Tab-separated table of C-alpha atoms and ligand atoms in Angstrom:
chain	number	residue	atom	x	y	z
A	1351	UNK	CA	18.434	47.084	99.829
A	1352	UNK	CA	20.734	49.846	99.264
A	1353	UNK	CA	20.750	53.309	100.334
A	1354	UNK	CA	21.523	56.497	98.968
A	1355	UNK	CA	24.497	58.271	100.295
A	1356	UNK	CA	24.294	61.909	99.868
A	1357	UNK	CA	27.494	63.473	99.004
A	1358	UNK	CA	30.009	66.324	100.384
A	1359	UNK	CA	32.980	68.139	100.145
A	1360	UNK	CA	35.758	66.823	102.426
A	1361	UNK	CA	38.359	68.816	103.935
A	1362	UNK	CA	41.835	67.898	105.633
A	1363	UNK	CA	45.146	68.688	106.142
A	1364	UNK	CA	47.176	65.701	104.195
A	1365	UNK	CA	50.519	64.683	103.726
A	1366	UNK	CA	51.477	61.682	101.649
A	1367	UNK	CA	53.569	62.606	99.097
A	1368	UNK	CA	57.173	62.576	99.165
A	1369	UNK	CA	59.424	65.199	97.725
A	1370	UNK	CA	62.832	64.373	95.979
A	1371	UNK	CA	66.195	65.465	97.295
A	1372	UNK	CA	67.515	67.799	94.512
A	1373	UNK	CA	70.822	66.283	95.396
A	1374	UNK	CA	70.944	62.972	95.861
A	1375	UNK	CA	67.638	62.248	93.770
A	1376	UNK	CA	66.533	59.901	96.846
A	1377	UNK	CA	63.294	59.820	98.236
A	1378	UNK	CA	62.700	62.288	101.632
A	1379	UNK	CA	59.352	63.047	102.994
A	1380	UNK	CA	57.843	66.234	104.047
A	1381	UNK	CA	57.349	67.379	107.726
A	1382	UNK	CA	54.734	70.043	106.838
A	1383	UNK	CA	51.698	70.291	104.706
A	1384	UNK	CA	49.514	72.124	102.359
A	1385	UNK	CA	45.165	72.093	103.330
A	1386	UNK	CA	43.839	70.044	100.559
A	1387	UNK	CA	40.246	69.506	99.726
A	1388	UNK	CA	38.113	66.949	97.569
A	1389	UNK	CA	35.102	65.600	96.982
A	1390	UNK	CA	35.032	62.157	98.675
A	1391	UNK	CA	35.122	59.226	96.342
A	1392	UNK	CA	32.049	57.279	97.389
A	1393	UNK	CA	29.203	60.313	96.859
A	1394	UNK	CA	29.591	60.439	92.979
A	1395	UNK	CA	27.934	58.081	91.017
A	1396	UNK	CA	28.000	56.009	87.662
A	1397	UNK	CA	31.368	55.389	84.926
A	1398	UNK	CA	32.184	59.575	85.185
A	1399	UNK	CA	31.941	58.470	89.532
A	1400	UNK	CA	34.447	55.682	88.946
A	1401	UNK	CA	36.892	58.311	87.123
A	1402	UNK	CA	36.730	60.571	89.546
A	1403	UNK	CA	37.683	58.098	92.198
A	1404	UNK	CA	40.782	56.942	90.501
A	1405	UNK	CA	41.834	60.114	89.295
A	1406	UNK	CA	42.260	61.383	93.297
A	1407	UNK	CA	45.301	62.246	94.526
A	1408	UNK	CA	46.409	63.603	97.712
A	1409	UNK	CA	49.771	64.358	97.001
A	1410	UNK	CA	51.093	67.759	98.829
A	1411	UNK	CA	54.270	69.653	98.955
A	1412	UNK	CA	56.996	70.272	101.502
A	1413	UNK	CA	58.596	72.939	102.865
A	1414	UNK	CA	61.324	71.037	105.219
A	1415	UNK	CA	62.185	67.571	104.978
A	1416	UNK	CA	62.823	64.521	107.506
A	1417	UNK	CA	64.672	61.759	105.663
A	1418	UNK	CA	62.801	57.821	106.849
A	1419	UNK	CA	65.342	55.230	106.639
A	1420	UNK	CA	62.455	52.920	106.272
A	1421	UNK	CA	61.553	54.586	102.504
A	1422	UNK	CA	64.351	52.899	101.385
A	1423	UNK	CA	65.233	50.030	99.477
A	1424	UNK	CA	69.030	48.656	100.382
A	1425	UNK	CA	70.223	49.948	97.043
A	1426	UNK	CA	68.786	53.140	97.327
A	1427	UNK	CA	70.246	53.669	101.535
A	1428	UNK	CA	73.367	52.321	100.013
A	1429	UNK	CA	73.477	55.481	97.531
A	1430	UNK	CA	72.190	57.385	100.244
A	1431	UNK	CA	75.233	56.541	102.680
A	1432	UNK	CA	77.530	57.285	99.990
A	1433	UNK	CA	76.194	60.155	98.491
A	1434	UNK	CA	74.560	62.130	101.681
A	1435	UNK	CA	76.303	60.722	104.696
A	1436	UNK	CA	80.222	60.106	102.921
A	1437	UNK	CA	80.366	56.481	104.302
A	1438	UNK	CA	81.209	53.651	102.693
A	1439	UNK	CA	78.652	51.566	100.716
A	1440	UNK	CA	79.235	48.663	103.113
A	1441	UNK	CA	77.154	51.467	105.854
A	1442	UNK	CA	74.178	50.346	104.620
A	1443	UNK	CA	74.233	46.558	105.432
A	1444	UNK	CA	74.251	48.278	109.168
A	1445	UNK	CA	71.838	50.182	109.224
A	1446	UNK	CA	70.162	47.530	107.320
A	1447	UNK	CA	70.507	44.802	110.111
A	1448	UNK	CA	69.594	47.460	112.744
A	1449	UNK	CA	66.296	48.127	110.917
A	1450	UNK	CA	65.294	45.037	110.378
A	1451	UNK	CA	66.799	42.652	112.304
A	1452	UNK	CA	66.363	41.400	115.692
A	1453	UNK	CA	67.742	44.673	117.755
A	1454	UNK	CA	65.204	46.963	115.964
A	1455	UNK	CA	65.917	50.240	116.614
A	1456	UNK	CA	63.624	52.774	117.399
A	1457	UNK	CA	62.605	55.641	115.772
A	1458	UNK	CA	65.509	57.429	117.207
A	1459	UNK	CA	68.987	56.245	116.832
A	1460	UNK	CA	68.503	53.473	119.752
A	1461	UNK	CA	66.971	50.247	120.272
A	1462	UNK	CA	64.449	48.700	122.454
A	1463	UNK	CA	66.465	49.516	126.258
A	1464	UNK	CA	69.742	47.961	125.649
A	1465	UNK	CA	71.166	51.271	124.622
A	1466	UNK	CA	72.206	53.976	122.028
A	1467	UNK	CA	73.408	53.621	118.434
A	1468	UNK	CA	77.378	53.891	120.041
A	1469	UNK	CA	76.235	50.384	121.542
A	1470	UNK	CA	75.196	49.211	118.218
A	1471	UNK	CA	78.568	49.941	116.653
A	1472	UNK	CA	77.398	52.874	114.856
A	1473	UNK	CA	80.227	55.776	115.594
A	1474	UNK	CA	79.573	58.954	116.995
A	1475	UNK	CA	80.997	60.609	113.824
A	1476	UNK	CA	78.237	59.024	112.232
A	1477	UNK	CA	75.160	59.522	114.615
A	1478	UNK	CA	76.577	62.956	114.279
A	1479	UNK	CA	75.540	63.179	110.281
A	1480	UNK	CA	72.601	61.425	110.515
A	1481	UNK	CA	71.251	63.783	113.003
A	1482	UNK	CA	72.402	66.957	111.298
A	1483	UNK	CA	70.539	65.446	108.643
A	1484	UNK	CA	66.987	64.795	110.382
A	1485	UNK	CA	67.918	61.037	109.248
A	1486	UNK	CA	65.584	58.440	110.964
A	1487	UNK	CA	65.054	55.106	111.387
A	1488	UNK	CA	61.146	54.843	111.688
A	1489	UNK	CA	58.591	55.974	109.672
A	1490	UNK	CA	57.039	59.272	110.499
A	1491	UNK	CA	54.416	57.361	112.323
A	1492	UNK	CA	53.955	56.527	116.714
A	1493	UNK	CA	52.014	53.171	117.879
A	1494	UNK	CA	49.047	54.829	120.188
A	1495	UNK	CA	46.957	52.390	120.829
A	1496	UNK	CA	46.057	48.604	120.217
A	1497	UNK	CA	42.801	46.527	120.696
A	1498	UNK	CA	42.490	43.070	121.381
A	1499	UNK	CA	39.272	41.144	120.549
A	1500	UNK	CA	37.955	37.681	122.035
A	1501	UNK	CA	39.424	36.439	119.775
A	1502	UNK	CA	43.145	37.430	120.194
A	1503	UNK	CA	42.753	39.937	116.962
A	1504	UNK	CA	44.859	43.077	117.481
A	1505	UNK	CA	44.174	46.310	116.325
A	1506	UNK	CA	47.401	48.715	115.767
A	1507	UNK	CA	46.467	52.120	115.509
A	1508	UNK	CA	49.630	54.668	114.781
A	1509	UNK	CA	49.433	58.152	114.136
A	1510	UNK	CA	51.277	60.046	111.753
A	1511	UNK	CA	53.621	62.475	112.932
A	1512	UNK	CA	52.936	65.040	109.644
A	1513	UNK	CA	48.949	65.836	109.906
A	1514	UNK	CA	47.609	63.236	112.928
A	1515	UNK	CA	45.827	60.747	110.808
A	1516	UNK	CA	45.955	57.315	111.690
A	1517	UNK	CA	46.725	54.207	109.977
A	1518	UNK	CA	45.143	51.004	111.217
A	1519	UNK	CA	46.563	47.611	111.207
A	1520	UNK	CA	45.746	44.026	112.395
A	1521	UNK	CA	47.233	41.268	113.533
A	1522	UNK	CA	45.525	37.601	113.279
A	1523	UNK	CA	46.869	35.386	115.035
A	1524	UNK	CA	46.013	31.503	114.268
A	1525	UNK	CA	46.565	29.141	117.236
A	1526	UNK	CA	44.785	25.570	116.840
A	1527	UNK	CA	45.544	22.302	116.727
A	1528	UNK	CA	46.329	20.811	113.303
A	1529	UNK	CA	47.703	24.554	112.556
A	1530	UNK	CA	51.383	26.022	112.822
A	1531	UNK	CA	51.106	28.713	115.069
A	1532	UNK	CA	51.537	32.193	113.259
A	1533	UNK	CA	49.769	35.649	113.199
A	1534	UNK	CA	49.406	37.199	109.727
A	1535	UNK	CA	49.806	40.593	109.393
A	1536	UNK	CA	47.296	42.979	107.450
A	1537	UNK	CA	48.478	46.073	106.277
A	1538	UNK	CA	47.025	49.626	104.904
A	1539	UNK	CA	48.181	50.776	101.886
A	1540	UNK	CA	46.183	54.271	102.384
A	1541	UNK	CA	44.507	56.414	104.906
A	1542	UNK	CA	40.972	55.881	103.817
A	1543	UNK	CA	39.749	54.718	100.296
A	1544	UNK	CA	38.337	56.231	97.144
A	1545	UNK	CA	37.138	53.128	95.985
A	1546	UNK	CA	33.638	53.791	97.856
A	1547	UNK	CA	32.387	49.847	97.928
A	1548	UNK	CA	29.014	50.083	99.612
A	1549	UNK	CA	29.544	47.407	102.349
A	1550	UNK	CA	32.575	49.021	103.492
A	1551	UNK	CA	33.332	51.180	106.386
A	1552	UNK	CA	36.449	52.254	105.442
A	1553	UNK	CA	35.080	53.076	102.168
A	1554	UNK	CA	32.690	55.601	103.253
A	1555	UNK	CA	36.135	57.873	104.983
A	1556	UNK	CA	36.936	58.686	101.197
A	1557	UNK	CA	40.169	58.659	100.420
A	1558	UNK	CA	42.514	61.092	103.030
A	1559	UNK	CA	46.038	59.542	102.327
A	1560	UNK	CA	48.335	57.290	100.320
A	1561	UNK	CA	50.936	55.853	102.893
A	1562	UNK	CA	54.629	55.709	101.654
A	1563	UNK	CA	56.435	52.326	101.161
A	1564	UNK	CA	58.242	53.028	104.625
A	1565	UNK	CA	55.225	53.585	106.621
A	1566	UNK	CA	53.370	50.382	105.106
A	1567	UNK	CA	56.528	48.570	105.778
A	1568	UNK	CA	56.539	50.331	109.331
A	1569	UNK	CA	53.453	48.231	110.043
A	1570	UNK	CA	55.322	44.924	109.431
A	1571	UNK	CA	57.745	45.945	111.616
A	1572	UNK	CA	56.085	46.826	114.737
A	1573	UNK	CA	53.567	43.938	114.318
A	1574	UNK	CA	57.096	41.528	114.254
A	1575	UNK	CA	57.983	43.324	117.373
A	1576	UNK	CA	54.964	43.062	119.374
A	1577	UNK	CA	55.120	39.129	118.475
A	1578	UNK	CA	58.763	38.843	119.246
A	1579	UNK	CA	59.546	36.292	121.752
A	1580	UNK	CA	55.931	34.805	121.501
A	1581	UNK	CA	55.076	31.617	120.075
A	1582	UNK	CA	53.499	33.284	116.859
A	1583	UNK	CA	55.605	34.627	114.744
A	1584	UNK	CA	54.900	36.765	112.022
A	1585	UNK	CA	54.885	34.988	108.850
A	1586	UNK	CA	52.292	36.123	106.098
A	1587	UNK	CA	51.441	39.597	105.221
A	1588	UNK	CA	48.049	40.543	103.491
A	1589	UNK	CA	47.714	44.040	101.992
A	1590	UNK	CA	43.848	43.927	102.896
A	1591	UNK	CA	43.352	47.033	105.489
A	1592	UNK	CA	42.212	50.582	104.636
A	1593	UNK	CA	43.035	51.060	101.258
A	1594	UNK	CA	43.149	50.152	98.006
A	1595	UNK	CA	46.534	48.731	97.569
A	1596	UNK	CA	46.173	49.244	93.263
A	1597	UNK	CA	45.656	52.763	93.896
A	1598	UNK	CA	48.761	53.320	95.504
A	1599	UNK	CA	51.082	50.914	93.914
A	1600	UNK	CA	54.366	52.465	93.445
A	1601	UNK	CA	54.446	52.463	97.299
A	1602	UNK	CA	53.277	48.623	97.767
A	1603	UNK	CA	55.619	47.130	95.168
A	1604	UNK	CA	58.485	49.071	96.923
A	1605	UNK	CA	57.485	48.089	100.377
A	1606	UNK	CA	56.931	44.227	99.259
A	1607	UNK	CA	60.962	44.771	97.515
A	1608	UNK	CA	62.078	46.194	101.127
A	1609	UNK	CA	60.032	43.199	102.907
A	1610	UNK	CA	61.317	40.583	100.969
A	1611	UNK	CA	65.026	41.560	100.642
A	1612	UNK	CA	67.691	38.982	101.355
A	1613	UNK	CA	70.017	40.728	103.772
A	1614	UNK	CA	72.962	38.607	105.165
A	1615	UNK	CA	71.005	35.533	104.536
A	1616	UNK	CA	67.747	36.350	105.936
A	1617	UNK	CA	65.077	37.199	103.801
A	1618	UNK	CA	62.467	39.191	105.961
A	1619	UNK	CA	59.589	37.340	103.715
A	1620	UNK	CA	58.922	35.072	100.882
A	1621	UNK	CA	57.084	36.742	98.040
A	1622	UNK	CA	54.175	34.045	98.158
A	1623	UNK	CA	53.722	34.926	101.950
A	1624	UNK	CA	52.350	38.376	100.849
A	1625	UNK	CA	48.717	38.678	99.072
A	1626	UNK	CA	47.957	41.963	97.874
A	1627	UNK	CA	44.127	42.617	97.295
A	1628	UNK	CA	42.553	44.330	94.863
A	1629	UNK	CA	39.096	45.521	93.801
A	1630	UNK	CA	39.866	45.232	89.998
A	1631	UNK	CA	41.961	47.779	88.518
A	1632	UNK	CA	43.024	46.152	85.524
A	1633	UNK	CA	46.178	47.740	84.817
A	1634	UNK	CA	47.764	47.723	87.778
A	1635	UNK	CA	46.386	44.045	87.529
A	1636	UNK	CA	48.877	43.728	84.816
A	1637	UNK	CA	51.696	45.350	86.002
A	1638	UNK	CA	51.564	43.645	89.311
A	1639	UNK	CA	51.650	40.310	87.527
A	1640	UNK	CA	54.507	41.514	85.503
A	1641	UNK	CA	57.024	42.921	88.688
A	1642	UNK	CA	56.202	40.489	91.477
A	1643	UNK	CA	55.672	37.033	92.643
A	1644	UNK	CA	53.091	37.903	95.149
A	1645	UNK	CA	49.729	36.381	95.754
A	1646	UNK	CA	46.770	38.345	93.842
A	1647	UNK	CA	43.410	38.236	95.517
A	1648	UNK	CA	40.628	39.774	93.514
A	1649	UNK	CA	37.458	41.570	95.390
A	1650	UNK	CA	34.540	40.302	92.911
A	1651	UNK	CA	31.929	40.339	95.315
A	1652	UNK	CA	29.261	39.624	92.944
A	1653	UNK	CA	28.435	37.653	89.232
A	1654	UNK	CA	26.060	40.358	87.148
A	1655	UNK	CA	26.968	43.659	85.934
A	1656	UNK	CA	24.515	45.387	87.153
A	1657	UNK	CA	25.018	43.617	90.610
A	1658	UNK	CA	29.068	44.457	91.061
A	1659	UNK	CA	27.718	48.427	90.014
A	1660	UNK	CA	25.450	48.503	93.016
A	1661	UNK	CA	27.834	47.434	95.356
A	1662	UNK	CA	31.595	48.237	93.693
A	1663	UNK	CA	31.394	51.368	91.689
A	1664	UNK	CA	34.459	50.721	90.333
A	1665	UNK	CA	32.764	47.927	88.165
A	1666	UNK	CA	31.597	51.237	86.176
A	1667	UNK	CA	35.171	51.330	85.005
A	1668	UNK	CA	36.452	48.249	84.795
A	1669	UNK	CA	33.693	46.302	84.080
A	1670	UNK	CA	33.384	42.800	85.575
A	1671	UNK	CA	33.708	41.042	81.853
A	1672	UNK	CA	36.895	43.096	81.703
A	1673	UNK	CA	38.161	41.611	85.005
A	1674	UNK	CA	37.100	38.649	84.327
A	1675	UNK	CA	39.285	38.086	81.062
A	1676	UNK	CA	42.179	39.780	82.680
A	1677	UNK	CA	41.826	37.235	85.294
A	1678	UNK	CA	41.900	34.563	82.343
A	1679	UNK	CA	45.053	36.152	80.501
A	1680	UNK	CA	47.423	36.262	83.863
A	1681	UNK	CA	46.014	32.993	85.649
A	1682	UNK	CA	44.707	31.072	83.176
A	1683	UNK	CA	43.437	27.373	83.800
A	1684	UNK	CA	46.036	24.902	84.159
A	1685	UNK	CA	48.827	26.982	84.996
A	1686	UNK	CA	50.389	27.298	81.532
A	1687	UNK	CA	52.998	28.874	80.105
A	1688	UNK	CA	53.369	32.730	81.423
A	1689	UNK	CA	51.140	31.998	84.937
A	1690	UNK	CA	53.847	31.098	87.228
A	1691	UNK	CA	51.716	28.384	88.136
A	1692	UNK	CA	49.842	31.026	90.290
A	1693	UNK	CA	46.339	31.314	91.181
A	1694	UNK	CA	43.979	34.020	92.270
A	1695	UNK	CA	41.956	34.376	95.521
A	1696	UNK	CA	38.631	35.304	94.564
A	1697	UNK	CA	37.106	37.499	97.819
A	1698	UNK	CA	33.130	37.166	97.444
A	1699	UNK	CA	31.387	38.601	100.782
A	1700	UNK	CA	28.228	37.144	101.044
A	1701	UNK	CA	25.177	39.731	101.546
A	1702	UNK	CA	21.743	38.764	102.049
A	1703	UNK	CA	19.546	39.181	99.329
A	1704	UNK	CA	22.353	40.577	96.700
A	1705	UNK	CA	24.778	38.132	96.040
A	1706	UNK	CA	23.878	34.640	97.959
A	1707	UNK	CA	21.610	32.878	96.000
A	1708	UNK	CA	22.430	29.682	93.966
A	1709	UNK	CA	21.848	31.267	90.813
A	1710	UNK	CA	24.841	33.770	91.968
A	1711	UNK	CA	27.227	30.029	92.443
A	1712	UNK	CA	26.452	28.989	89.390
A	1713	UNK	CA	27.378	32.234	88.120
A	1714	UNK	CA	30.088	32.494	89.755
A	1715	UNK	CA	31.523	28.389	88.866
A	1716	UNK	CA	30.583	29.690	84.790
A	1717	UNK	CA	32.622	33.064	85.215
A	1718	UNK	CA	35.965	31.168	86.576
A	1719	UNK	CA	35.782	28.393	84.218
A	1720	UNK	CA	38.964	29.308	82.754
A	1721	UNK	CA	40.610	31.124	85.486
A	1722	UNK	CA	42.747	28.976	88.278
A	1723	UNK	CA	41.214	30.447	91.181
A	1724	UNK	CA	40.423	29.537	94.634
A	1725	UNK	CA	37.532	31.605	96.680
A	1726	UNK	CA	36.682	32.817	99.758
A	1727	UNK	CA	33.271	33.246	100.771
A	1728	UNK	CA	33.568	36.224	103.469
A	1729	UNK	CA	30.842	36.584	106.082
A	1730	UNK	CA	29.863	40.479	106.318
A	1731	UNK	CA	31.029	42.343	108.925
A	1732	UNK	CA	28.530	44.529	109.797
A	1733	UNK	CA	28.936	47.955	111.391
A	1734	UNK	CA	26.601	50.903	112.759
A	1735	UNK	CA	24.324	52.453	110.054
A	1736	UNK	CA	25.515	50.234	107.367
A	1737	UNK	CA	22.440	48.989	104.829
A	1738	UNK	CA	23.724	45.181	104.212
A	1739	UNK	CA	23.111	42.361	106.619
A	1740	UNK	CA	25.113	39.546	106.530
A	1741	UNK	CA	23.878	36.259	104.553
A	1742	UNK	CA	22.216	33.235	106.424
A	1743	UNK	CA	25.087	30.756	107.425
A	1744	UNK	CA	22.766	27.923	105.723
A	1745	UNK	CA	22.599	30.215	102.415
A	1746	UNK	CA	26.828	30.379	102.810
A	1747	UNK	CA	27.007	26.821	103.221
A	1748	UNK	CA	24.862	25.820	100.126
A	1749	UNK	CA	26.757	28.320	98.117
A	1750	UNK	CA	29.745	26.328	98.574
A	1751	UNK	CA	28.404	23.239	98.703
A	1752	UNK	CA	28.087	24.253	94.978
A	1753	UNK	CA	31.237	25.854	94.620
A	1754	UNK	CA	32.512	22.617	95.563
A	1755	UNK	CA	30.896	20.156	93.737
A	1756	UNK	CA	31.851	21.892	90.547
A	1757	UNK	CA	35.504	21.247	91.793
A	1758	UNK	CA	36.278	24.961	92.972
A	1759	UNK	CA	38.363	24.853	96.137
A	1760	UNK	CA	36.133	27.062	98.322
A	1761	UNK	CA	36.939	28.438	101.768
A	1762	UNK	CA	34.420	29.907	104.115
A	1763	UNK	CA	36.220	33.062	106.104
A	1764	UNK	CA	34.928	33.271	109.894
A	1765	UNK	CA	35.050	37.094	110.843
A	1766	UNK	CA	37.220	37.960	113.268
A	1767	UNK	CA	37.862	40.695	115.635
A	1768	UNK	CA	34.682	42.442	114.926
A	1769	UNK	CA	34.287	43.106	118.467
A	1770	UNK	CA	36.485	45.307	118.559
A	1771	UNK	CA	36.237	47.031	114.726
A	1772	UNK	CA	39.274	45.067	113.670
A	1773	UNK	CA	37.373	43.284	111.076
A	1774	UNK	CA	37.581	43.102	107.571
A	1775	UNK	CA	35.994	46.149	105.626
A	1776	UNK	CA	35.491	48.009	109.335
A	1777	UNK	CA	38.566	49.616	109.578
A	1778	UNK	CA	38.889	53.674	110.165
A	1779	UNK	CA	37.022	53.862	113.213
A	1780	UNK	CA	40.481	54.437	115.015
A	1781	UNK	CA	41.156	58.057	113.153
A	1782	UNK	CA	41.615	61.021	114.527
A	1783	UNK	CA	39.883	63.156	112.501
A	1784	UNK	CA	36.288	62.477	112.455
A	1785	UNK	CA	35.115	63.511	108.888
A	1786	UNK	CA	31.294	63.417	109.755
A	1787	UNK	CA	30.826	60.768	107.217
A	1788	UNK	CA	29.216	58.503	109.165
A	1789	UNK	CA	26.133	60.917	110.135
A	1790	UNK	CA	25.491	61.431	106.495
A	1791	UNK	CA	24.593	57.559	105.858
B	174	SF4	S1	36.511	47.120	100.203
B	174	SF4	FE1	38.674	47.719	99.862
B	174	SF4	S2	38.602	48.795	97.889
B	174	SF4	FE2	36.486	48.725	98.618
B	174	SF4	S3	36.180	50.666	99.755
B	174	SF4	FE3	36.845	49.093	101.250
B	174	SF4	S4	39.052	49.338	101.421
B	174	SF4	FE4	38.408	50.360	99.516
């Protein structure tokens, strides 16, 4: 069912990393960039394939630096306003509310037409420093453009002020009776992906870009904004765009500490409002477990080993077995000791003729038989040129009929916003720089 993608050398400019103030020791981020160039993570093949793809990195260097208010955690801007600036710690609970609260400012030093940062108590002495010191309050990053599908999915698409990429994010809004109102949030963690799954558009861009904690937490923002004043508020966030969030997650755990920081009484979120995805990288599997209390959903996508290869090369390196009985150690059945009486999504997209037979449920009921899990049967979002078609919505419905009657709690996930590319797995049509990827399939 598969077919061969032949593979390239990539080129780009690229800017994610972030350089360290030799003074401070704070985090600033660099306004130029250094021409990089890669082989793109899903044209190799096989266990050395699956290396390569976690071993890229697209850091660069700087040459001058912007300092994002947003990269910060409030201990860090608290240092930062005491160290860089000379104000008193107390500065940062300010700047803090200004960011994040209700009068967000802007990306310059004024908020949304009521005024200047004077207004906003902020003195001129100190609007002064902060723009001496290319200090800002956004991200690096402009909102260009948004889609709306049929079905009131938005598309966000910003583009970052260092090299012109963009960063796509969506906003689902659920509005129906029986429901609470809300729109959930979901967020890139990268420009791109190395992770190369074959059913995934975003997949086949390679990986151009990790995104820093502030401009994942950027995301969050503007998607609160856009819903301000609506009756949908934002209240769940699901790291589930372009990306692999495991692959980048120095930047995600500090972005989920910014989002769910306490700040004169207001936490932004809850830690079980954000679900981080992942396609199995055990490690960072464990160290998620260990630092946060945020919701782990696991891409398995498919019950054989030879099955997960075709589809998720990454299964060449962490091998589904291997998932499996990490999935066992950190949610183990019956919430014991040690699970935080967690459980684990299990994502499964259903895809004709690979994965949706009921051999593959009763699989997938014997390989969660000690895990507490709940699953989601996704229904394929297809996009131009890709080689899957979606499975029959009778063969979805008998695989959970299964799922079910062996007591799994089993959800079936309606695509949404495909009209408009906002779907899951079809993200990074919205980029800027076409890669020619897409004529190679
Ligand atoms: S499904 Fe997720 S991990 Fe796999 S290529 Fe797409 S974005 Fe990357």
């Amino acid at each position: 069912m598969t077919r061969a993608l032949r593979g390239s050398t990539l080129s780009w400019k690229g800017t994610s990393g972030r350089t360290r103030d030799e003074g401070s020791g704070l985090p600033q981020r660099p306004i130029s960039s250094t021409r990089l160039s890669f082989r793109a993570g899903h044209r190799v093949r096989g266990s050395t394939a699956a290396r390569a793809l976690l071993d890229e990195d697209p850091t660069t260097t700087s040459t001058t630096s912007t300092t994002y208010l947003k990269d910060f955690t409030l201990e860090e801007l608290g240092d930062y306003c005491e160290k860089e600036l000379e104000e008193p710690r107390k500065r940062a609970r300010h700047v803090w509310t200004h960011l994040y609260g209700d009068a967000y400012l802007k990306s310059e030093w004024e908020d949304e037409g009521q005024g200047n940062g004077e207004d906003m108590g902020f003195s001129q002495r100190f609007l002064s420093k902060v723009g001496e010191k290319r200090v800002e309050p956004g991200a690096g990053m402009t909102l260009t453009d948004s889609r709306s599908a049929s079905d009131g999915t938005t598309k966000l698409i910003f583009q970052r002020e260092a090299d012109g990429l963009n960063i796509e994010t969506v906003l689902i809004p659920v509005d129906k009776e029986g429901s609470k109102p809300r729109v959930t949030v979901c967020v890139s963690s990268q420009v791109g992906c190395a992770m190369g799954c074959k059913f995934c558009y975003t997949g086949l861009m390679g990986l151009q870009a990790n995104l820093t904690a502030g401009e994942i937490v950027e995301q969050v923002v503007q998607a609160k904004r856009m819903q301000r004043g609506t009756h949908l508020p934002v209240t769940n966030i699901v790291f589930m765009g372009m990306g692999e969030p495991f692959h980048n997650l120095d930047a995600v755990l500090k972005a989920i500490k910014i989002l769910t920081t306490e700040s004169k009484g207001y936490t932004q979120f809850s830690q079980r409002k954000i679900t981080v995805s992942t396609v199995g990288l055990v490690p960072e599997m464990r160290r998620f477990a260990q630092e946060t209390d945020a919701q782990l959903a696991l891409s398995l996508h498919a019950t054989t080993e030879e099955s997960r290869s075709s589809i998720v090369p990454t299964n060449n390196k962490y091998s589904l077995k291997e998932v499996v009985e990490t999935l066992e150690e950190l949610f183990p059945k019956g919430r014991t000791k040690g699970s935080h009486g967690r459980h684990v999504l299990i994502e499964y997209v259903m895809l004709e003729g690979v994965n949706d037979t009921t051999s593959d449920a009763k699989r997938l009921v014997k390989l969660l038989e000690n895990v507490e899990a709940k699953v989601n049967l996704l229904v394929f979002n297809t996009f131009e040129g890709s080689p899957f078609v979606p499975a029959d919505m009778d063969a979805v419905k008998n695989f959970r009929a299964h799922l079910v009657s062996q007591n799994l709690v089993c959800t079936i996930r309606d695509s949404r916003g495909d009209d408009k590319m906002a779907a899951c797995g079809q993200l990074g049509l919205g980029k800027k720089k076409k890669t020619g990827v897409l004529g190679q399939i």
